[in-house]
Short mmCIF file of C-alpha atoms and ligand atoms in Angstrom, two decimals:
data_model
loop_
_atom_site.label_atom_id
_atom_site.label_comp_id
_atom_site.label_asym_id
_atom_site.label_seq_id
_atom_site.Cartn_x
_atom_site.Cartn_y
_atom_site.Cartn_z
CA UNK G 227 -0.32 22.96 3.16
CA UNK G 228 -3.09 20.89 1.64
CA UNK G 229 -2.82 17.95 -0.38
CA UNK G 230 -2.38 19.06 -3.44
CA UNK G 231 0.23 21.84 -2.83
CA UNK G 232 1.86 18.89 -0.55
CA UNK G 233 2.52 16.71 -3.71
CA UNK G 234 4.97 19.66 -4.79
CA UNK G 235 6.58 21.39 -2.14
CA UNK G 236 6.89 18.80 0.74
CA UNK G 237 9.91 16.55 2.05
CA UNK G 238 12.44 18.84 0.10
CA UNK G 239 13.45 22.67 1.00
CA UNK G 240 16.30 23.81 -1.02
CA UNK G 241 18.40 26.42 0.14
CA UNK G 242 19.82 29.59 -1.51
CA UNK G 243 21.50 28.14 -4.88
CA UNK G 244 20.56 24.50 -4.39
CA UNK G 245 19.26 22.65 -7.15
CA UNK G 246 15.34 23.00 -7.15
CA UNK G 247 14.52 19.42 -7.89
CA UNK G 248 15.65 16.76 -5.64
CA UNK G 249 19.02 15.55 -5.91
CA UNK G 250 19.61 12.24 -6.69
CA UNK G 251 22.34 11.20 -4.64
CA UNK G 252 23.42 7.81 -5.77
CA UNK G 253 26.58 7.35 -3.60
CA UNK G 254 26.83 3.90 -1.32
CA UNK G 255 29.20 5.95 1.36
CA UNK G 256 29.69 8.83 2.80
CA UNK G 257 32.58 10.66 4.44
CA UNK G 258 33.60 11.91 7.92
CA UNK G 259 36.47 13.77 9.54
CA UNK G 260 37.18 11.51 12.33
CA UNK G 261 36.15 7.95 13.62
CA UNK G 262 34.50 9.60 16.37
CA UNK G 263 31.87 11.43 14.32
CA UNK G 264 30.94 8.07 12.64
CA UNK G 265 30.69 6.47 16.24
CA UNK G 266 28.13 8.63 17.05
CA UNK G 267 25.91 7.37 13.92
CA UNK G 268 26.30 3.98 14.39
CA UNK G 269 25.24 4.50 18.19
CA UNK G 270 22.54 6.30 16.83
CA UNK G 271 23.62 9.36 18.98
CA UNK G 272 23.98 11.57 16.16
CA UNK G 273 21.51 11.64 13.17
CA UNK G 274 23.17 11.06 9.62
CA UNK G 275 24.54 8.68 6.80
CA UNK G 276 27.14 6.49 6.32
CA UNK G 277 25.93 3.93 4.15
CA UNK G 278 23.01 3.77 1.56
CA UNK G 279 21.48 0.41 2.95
CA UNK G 280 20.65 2.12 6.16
CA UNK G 281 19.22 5.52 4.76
CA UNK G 282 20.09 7.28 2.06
CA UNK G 283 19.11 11.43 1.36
CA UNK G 284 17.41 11.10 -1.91
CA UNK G 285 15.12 8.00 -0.63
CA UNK G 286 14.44 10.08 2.89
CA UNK G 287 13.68 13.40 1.39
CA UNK G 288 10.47 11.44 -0.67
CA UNK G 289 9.47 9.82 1.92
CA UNK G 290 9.68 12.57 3.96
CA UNK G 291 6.92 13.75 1.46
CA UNK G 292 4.82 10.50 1.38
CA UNK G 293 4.88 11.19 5.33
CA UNK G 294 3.67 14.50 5.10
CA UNK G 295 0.73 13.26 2.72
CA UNK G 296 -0.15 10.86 5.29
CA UNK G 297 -0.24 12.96 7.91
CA UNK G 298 2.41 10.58 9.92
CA UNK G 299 5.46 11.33 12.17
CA UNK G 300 8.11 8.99 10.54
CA UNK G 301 8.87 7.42 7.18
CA UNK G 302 10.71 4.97 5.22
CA UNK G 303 10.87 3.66 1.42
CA UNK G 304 11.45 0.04 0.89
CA UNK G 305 12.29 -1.29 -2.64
CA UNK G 306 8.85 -3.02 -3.23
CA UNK G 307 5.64 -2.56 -1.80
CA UNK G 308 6.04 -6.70 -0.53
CA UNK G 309 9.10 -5.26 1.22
CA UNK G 310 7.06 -2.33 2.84
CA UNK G 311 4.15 -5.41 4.52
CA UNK G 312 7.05 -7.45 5.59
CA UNK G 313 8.79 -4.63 7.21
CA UNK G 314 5.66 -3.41 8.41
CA UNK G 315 4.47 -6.57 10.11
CA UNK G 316 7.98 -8.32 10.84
CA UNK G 317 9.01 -5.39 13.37
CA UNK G 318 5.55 -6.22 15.60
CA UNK G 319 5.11 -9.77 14.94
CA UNK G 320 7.86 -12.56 15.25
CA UNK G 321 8.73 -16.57 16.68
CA UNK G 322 5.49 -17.35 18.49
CA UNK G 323 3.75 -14.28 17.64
CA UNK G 324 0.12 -13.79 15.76
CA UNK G 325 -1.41 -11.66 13.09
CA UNK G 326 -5.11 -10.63 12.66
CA UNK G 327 -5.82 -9.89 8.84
CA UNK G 328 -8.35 -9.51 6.74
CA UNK G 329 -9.43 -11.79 3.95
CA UNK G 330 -9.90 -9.25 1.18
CA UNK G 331 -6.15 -8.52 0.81
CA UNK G 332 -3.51 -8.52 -1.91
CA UNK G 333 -2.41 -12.80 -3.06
CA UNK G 334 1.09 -11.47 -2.72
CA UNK G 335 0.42 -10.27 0.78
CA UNK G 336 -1.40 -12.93 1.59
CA UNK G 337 1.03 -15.29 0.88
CA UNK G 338 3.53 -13.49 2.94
CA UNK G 339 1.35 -13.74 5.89
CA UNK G 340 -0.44 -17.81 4.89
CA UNK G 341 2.91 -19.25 3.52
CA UNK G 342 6.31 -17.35 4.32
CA UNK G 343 5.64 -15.88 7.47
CA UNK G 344 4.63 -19.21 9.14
CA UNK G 345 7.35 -21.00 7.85
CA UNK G 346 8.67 -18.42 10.40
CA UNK G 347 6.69 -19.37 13.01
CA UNK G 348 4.32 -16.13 12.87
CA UNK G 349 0.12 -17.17 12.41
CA UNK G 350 -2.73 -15.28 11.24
CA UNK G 351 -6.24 -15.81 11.20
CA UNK G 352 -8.36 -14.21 8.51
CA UNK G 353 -11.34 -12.33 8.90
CA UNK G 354 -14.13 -11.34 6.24
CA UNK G 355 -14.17 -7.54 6.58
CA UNK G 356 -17.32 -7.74 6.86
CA UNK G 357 -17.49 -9.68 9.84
CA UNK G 358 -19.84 -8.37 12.94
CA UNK G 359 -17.41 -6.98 15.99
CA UNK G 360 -18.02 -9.80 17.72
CA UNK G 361 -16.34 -12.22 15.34
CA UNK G 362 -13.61 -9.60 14.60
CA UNK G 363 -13.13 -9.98 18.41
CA UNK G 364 -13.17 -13.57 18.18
CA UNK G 365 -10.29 -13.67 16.05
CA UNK G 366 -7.47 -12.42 18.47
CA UNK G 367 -5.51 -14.37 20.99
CA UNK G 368 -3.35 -13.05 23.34
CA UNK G 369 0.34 -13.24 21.08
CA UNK G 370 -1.87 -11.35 18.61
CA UNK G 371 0.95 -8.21 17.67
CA UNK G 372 -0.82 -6.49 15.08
CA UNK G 373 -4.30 -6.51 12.72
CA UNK G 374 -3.67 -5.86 9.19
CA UNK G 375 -6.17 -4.72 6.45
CA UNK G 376 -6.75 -2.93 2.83
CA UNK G 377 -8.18 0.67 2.28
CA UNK G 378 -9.65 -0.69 -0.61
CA UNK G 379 -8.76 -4.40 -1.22
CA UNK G 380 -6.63 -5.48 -4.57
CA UNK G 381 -8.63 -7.28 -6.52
CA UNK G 382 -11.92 -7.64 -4.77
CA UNK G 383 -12.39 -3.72 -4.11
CA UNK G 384 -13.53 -4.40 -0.82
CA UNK G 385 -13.66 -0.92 1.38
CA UNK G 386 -12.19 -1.18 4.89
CA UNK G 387 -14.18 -0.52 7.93
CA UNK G 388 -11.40 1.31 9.29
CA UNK G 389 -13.23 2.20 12.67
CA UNK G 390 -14.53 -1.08 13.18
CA UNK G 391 -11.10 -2.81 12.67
CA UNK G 392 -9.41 0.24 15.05
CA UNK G 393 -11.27 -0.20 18.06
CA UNK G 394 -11.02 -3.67 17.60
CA UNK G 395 -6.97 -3.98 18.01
CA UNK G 396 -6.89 -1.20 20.79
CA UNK G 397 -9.41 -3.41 22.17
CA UNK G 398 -6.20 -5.64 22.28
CA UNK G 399 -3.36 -3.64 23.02
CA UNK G 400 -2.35 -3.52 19.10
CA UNK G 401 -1.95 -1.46 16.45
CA UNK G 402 -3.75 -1.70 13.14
CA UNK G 403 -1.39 -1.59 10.03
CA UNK G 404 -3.19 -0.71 6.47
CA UNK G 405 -2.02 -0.75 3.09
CA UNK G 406 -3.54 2.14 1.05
CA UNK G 407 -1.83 1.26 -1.95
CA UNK G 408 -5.10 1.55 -3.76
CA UNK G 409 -6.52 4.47 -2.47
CA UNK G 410 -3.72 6.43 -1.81
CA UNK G 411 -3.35 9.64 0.69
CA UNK G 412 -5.35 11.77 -1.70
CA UNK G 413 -8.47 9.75 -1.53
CA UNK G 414 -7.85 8.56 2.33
CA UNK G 415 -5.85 9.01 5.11
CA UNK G 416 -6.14 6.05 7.75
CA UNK G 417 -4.77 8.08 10.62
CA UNK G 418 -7.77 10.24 10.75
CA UNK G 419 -9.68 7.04 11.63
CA UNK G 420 -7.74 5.55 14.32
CA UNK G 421 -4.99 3.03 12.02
CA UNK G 422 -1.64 3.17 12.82
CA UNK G 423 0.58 2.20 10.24
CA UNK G 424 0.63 2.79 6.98
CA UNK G 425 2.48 0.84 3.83
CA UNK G 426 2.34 1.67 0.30
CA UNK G 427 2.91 -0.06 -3.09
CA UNK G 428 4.37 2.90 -4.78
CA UNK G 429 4.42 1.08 -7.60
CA UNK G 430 0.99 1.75 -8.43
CA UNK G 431 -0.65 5.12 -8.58
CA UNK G 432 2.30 6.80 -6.11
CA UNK G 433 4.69 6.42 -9.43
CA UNK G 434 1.87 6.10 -11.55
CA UNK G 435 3.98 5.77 -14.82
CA UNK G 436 4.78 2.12 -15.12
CA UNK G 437 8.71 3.70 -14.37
CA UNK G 438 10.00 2.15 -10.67
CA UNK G 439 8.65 -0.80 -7.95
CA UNK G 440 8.87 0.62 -4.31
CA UNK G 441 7.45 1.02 -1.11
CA UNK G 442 6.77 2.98 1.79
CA UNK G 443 5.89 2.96 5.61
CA UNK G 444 4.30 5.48 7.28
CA UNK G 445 4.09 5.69 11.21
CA UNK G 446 1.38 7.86 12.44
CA UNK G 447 3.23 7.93 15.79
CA UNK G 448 -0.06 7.48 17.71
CA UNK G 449 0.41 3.85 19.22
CA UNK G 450 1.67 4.52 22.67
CA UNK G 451 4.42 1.16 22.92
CA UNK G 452 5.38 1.93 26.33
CA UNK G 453 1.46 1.37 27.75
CA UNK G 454 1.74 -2.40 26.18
CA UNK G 455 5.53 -3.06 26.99
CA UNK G 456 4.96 -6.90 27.56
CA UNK G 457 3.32 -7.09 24.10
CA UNK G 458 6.33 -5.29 21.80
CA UNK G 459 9.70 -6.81 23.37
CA UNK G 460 11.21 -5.30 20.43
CA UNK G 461 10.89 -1.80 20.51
CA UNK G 462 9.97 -1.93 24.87
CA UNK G 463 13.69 -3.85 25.66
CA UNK G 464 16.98 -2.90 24.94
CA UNK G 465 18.18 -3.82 21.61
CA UNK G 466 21.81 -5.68 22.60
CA UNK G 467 22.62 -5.06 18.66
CA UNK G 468 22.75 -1.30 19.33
CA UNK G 469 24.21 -1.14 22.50
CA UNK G 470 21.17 -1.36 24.99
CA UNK G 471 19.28 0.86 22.70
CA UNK G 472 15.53 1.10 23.80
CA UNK G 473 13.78 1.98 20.61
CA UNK G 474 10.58 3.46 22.88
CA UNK G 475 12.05 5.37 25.23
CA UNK G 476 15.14 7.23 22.88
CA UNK G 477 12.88 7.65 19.85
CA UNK G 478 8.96 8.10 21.67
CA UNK G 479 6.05 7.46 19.78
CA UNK G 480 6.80 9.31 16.69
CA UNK G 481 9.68 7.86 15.94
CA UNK G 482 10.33 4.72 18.08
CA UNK G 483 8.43 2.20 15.33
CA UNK G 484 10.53 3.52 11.69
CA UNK G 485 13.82 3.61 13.53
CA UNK G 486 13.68 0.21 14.83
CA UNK G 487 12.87 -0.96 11.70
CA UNK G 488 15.35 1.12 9.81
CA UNK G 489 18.20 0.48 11.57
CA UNK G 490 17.76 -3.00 12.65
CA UNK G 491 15.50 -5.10 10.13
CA UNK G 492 16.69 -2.38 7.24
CA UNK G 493 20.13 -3.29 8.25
CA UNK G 494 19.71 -6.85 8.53
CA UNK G 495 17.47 -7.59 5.53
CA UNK G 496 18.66 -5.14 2.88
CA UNK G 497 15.59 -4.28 0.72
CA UNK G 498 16.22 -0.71 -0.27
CA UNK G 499 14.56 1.28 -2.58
CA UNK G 500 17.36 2.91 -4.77
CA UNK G 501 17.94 6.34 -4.92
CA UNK G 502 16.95 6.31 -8.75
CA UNK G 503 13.67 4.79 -8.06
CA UNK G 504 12.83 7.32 -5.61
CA UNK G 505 13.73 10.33 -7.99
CA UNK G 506 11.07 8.77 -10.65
CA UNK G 507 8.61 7.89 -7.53
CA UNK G 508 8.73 12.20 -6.69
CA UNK G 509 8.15 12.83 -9.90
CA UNK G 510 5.13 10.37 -9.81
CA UNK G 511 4.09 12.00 -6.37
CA UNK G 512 4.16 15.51 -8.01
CA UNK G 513 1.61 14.79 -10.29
CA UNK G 514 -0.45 12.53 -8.19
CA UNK G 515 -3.62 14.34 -6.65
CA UNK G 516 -4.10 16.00 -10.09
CA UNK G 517 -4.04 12.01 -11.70
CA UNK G 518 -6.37 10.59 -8.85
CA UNK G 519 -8.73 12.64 -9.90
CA UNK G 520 -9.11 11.85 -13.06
CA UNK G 521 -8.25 8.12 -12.59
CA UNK G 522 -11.92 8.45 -10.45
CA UNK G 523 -14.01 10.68 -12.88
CA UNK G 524 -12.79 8.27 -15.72
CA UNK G 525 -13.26 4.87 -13.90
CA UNK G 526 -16.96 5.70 -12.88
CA UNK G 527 -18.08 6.65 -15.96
CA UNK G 528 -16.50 3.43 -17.51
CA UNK G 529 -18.51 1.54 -14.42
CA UNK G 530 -21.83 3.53 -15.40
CA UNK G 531 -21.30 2.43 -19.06
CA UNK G 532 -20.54 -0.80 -17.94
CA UNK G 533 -23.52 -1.12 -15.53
CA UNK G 534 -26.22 -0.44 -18.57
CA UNK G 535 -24.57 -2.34 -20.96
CA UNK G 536 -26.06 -5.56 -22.59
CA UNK G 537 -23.32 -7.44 -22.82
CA UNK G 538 -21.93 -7.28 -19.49
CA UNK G 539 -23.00 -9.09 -16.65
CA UNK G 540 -21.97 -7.28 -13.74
CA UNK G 541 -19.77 -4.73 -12.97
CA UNK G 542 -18.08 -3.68 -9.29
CA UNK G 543 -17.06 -0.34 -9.00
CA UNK G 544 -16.95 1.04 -4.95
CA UNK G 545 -17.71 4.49 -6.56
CA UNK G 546 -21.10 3.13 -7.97
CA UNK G 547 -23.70 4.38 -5.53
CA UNK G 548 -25.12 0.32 -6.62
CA UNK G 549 -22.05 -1.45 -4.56
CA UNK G 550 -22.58 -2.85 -1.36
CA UNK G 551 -20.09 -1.20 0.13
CA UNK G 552 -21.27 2.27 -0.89
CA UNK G 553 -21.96 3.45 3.04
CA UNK G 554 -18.21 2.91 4.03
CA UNK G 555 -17.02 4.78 0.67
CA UNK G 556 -18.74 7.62 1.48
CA UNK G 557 -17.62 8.05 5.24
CA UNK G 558 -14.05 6.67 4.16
CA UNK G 559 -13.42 8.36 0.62
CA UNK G 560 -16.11 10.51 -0.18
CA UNK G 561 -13.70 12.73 -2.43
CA UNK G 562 -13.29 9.25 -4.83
CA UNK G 563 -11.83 5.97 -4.33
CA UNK G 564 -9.72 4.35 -7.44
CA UNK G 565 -9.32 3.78 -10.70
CA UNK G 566 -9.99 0.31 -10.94
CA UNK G 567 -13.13 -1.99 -12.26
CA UNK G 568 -14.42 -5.43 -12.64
CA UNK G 569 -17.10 -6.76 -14.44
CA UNK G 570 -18.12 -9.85 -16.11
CA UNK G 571 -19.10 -10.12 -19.77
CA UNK G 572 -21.52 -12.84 -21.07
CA UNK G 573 -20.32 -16.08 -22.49
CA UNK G 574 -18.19 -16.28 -18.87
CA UNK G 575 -14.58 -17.44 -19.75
CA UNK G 576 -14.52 -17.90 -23.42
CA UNK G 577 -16.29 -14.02 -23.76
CA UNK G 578 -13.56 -12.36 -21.16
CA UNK G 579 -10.82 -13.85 -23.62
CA UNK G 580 -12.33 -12.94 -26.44
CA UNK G 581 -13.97 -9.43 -25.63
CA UNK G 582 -10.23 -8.59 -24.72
CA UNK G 583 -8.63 -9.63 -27.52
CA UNK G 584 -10.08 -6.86 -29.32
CA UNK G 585 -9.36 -4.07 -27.00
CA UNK G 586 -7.36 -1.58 -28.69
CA UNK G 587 -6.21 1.02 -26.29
CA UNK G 588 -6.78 -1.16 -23.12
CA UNK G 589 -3.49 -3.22 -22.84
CA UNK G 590 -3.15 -6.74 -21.49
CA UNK G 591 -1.26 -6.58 -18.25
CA UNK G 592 -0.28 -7.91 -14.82
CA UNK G 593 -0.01 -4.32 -13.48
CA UNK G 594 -2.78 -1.76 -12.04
CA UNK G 595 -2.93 1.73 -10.77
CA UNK G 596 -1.15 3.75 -13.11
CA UNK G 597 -1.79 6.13 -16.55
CA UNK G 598 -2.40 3.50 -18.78
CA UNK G 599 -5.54 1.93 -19.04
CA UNK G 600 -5.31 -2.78 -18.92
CA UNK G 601 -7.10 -5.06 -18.33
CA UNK G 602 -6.12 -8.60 -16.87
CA UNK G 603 -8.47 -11.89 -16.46
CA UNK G 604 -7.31 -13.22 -13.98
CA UNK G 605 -8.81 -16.95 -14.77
CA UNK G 606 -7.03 -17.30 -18.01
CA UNK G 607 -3.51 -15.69 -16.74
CA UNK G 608 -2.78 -15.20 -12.78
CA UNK G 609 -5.31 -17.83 -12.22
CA UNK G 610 -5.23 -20.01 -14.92
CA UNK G 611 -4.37 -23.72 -13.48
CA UNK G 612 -7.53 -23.39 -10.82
CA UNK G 613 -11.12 -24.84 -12.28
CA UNK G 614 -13.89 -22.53 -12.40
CA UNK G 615 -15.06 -24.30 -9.19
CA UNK G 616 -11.51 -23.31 -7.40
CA UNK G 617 -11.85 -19.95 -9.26
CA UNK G 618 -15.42 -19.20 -7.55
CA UNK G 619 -14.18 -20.56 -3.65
CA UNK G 620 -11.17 -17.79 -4.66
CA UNK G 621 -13.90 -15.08 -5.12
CA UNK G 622 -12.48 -14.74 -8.88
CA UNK G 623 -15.27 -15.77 -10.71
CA UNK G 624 -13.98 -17.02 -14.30
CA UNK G 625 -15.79 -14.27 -16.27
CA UNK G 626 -14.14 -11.39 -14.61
CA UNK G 627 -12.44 -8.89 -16.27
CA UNK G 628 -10.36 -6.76 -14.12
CA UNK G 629 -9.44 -2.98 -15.91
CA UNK G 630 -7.63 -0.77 -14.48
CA UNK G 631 -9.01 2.57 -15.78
CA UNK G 632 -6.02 5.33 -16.85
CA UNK G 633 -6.26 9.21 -17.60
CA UNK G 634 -6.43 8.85 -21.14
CA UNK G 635 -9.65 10.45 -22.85
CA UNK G 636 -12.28 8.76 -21.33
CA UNK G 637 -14.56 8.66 -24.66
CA UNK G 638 -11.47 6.53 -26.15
CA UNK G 639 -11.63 4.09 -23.63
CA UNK G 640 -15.57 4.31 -23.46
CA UNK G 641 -16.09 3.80 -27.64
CA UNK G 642 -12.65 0.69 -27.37
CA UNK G 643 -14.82 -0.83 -25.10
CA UNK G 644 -17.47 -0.48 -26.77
CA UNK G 645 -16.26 -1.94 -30.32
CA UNK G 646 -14.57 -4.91 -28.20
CA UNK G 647 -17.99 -5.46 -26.48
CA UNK G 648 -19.79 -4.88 -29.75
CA UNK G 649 -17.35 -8.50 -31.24
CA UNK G 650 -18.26 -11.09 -28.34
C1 PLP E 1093 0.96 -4.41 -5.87
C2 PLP E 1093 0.54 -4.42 -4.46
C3 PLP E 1093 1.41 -4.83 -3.45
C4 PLP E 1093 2.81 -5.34 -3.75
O1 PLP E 1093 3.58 -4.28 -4.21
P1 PLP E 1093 4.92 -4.50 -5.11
O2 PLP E 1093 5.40 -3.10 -5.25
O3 PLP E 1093 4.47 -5.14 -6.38
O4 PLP E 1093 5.83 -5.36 -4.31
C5 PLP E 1093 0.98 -4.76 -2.14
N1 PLP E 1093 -0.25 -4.33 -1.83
C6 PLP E 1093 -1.14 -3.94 -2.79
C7 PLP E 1093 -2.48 -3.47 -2.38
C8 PLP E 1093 -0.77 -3.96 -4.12
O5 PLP E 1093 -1.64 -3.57 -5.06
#
C-alpha cells in the first residue's frame, strides 16, 4: 500500500460483521477463563491484554497504523509526545549513561534532556546540526547510548542531516532516535536514511484538529542490540522483573526495543495515551497525507508573499529554494516539508505585537501543526521574561513571528496578512 491508501486501511482489518471503524474499547480490564491463561501474559509467553496501562486494543490498532506509515517493525502510543522522547531515550540511556543531541530541538525536549534527565544522572552534549563530522564525532564518549535529533527542528526549522548524524552513532555502536513530529511520515521517513527510532508528537499534524495530545514510538527494528551487548544492559541482560526475560534474544530486533519499553517503563511509569485520544488521533491519521499537502502548497506561498513583502524583514521557510538548508530538503523531503513559517516584521518587537493584533483569521496560540492557521511571538509570550540580548543568544530574535500555516483558503490567509501588514 502507499502512503496515502495507508492513512485509511492500515493497523485495522475488520472481519465479517465487525464494525468498520475502529472500536474504541475503553475498558481498564479484561477477562480470562483461568489463572493460568493470565500467567502466560504476565510472563509474556502469550501475547494479549489484561490491563489498559500495559496495552490496550484501540491504542495498538493506531499505532499499528503510525508503524506501518513509518515503515517500522513495532509501535507504541504514549499520552504526549514529551512522554514518547522520554520513553524513547529512557529505555537506552540511564544512571551514568550519555546522550548526543542536537541543538536545534524542541525547549520541551530540551529540557527533558538539559534539566530532568540529569537530575537523573543521564548527560548530553549538544551539537549544532550543522557541525562538520568531525565535531559530531567529537561529541561522543564511550557511555554515549543514543544520538537524538529533529526531522525538521520546532521552532528554528532546521532540516536534519539524517545521513550525517547515522553514520555518526553506528560509528559508535548507537542508535539514532528522531522526532518527526514536524514533518511527519508523509513528507519523510527516517528509516530510509539509516535512523532508528522514531517518536511523534501526535498532537500536531498526526491529529491535526486541535482534538487530543499523544505520542508515538516507532522502532524500525534495524539496530542489531545483540552486536553491542555491553552498551544496552537493558534489553542484552535478563530483566529479573520479568522472570529472566532477555528482551533481545525473545523479541529480536523487531521487536526487542517497544516491548521492553512497553512492558517495563510503560508499566512502571504509566503515561498512556487513552483509548479516546487514539480514536480522534485515527481519525486525524485518515485525513493526514491529503492535509500535508495542502499545509505545504499553502505555507510556501504565504513564505513567497512574505519574502517580497515590504514590511517584513525576513522570512524562513525550508521550502523556499532561498533557505540555507534548501540542499538537505530536497534529498530529505523533496515531496514538501511543513506547514510552518517565521519571519520578522519591521519595527522588531513593538511591530510583531502589533502586526498581530490585527490578524483576523490567524489566531494567537501556543500550538502548531494543525488546520488552523496562528501565529505565536515567542518574545512577548513563551519568551517574554528574557531581554532581547537573551532572546538573540536563544536564536529567537525578538521580531519573530512564528505562523503556523493551516488548510484554510490560502487567499484568506494571504489578503489577513496582508491588511494586518498593511496597519504596522
Ligand atoms: C509539541 C512537540 C513535542 C511535545 O509534544 P506534546 O504532545 O506537546 O507533549 C515534541 N517534539 C516536537 C517536535 C513538538 O513539536
Amino acid at each position: 500500500m502507499r502512503q496515502e491508501t495507508k492513512c485509511i486501511q492500515a493497523g485495522y482489518h475488520p472481519g465479517n460483521g465487525d464494525p468498520r471503524m475502529i472500536p474504541i474499547i475503553q475498558s481498564t480490564t479484561f477477562k480470562y477463563d483461568t489463572s493460568e491463561d493470565m500467567g502466560r501474559l504476565f510472563d509474556l509467553e502469550a501475547d494479549g491484554y489484561f490491563y489498559s496501562r500495559l496495552q490496550n486494543p484501540t491504542c495498538d490498532m493506531v499505532a499499528a497504523k503510525i508503524c506501518a506509515l513509518e515503515g517500522g517493525t513495532a509501535a507504541m502510543l504514549t499520552g504526549s509526545g514529551m512522554a514518547a522522547n522520554f520513553l524513547a531515550a529512557f529505555n537506552l540511556a540511564g544512571c551514568g549513561d550519555h546522550i548526543v543531541s542536537s541543538s536545534c530541538i524542541y525547549g520541551g525536549t530540551f529540557n527533558l534532556f538539559h534539566v530532568t534527565m540529569k537530575r537523573m544522572g543521564v548527560e548530553v552534549t549538544f551539537v549544532d546540526p550543522d557541525c562538520t563530522e568531525e565535531e559530531l564525532d567529537a561529541a561522543f564518549r564511550p557511555n554515549t547510548k543514543l544520538v537524538f535529533g529533529e526531522t525538521i527542528a520546532n521552532p528554528s526549522l532546521a532540516v536534519l542531516d539524517i545521513e550525517k548524524f547515522a553514520r555518526a552513532a553506528h560509528a559508535h555502536g548507537v542508535p539514532l532516535v528522531m522526532d518527526n513530529t514536524f514533518a511527519t511520515p508523509i513528507n519523510c521517513r527516517p528509516f530510509e536514511f539509516g535512523c532508528d527510532i522514531v517518536t511523534h508528537s501526535t498532537t500536531k499534524y498526526m491529529d491535526g484538529h486541535d482534538a487530543s495530545l499523544g505520542g508515538a514510538i516507532v522502532d524500525s527494528g534495524n539496530f542489531d542490540w545483540m552486536a553491542h551487548a555491553d552498551r544496552f544492559p537493558g534489553l542484552c541482560t535478563p530483566d529479573e522483573s520479568y522472570h529472566g526475560i532477555t528482551y533481545a534474544e525473545r523479541f529480536g530486533r523487531e521487536g526487542a526495543f517497544i516491548t521492553k519499553c512497553t512492558a517495563q517503563l510503560m508499566r512502571d511509569l504509566g503515561t498512556v495515551q487513552s483509548p479516546m485520544n487514539a480514536y480522534l488521533l485515527n481519525l486525524g491519521l485518515e485525513s493526514l497525507a491529503v492535509r500535508m499537502q495542502r499545509h505545504c502548497e499553502n505555507a510556501l506561498k504565504v513564505a513567497e508573499f512574505l519574502e517580497q513583502h515590504e514590511k517584513v524583514a525576513w522570512v524562513k521557510y525550508p521550502g523556499l529554494p532561498s533557505g540555507k538548508d534548501y540542499a538537505l530538503v530536497q534529498k530529505y523531503l523533496p515531496h514538501g516539508t511543513c506547514g510552518v513559517v517565521s519571519f520578522g516584521v519591521q519595527g522588531g518587537r513593538k511591530g510583531a505585537e502589533e502586526f498581530m493584533k490585527h490578524l483576523k483569521i490567524a489566531m494567537i496560540a501556543t500550538h502548531v501543526a494543525d488546520a488552523h492557521t496562528c501565529v505565536l511571538h515567542p518574545a512577548s509570550s513563551t519568551h517574554r521574561q528574557m531581554t532581547d540580548e537573551e532572546l538573540i543568544a536563544a536564536g529567537v530574535a525578538p521580531d519573530l513571528v512564528r505562523l503556523s500555516v493551516g488548510i484554510e483558503n490560502v487567499d484568506d490567509i494571504l489578503e489577513d496578512l496582508g491588511q494586518a501588514l498593511a496597519q504596522i
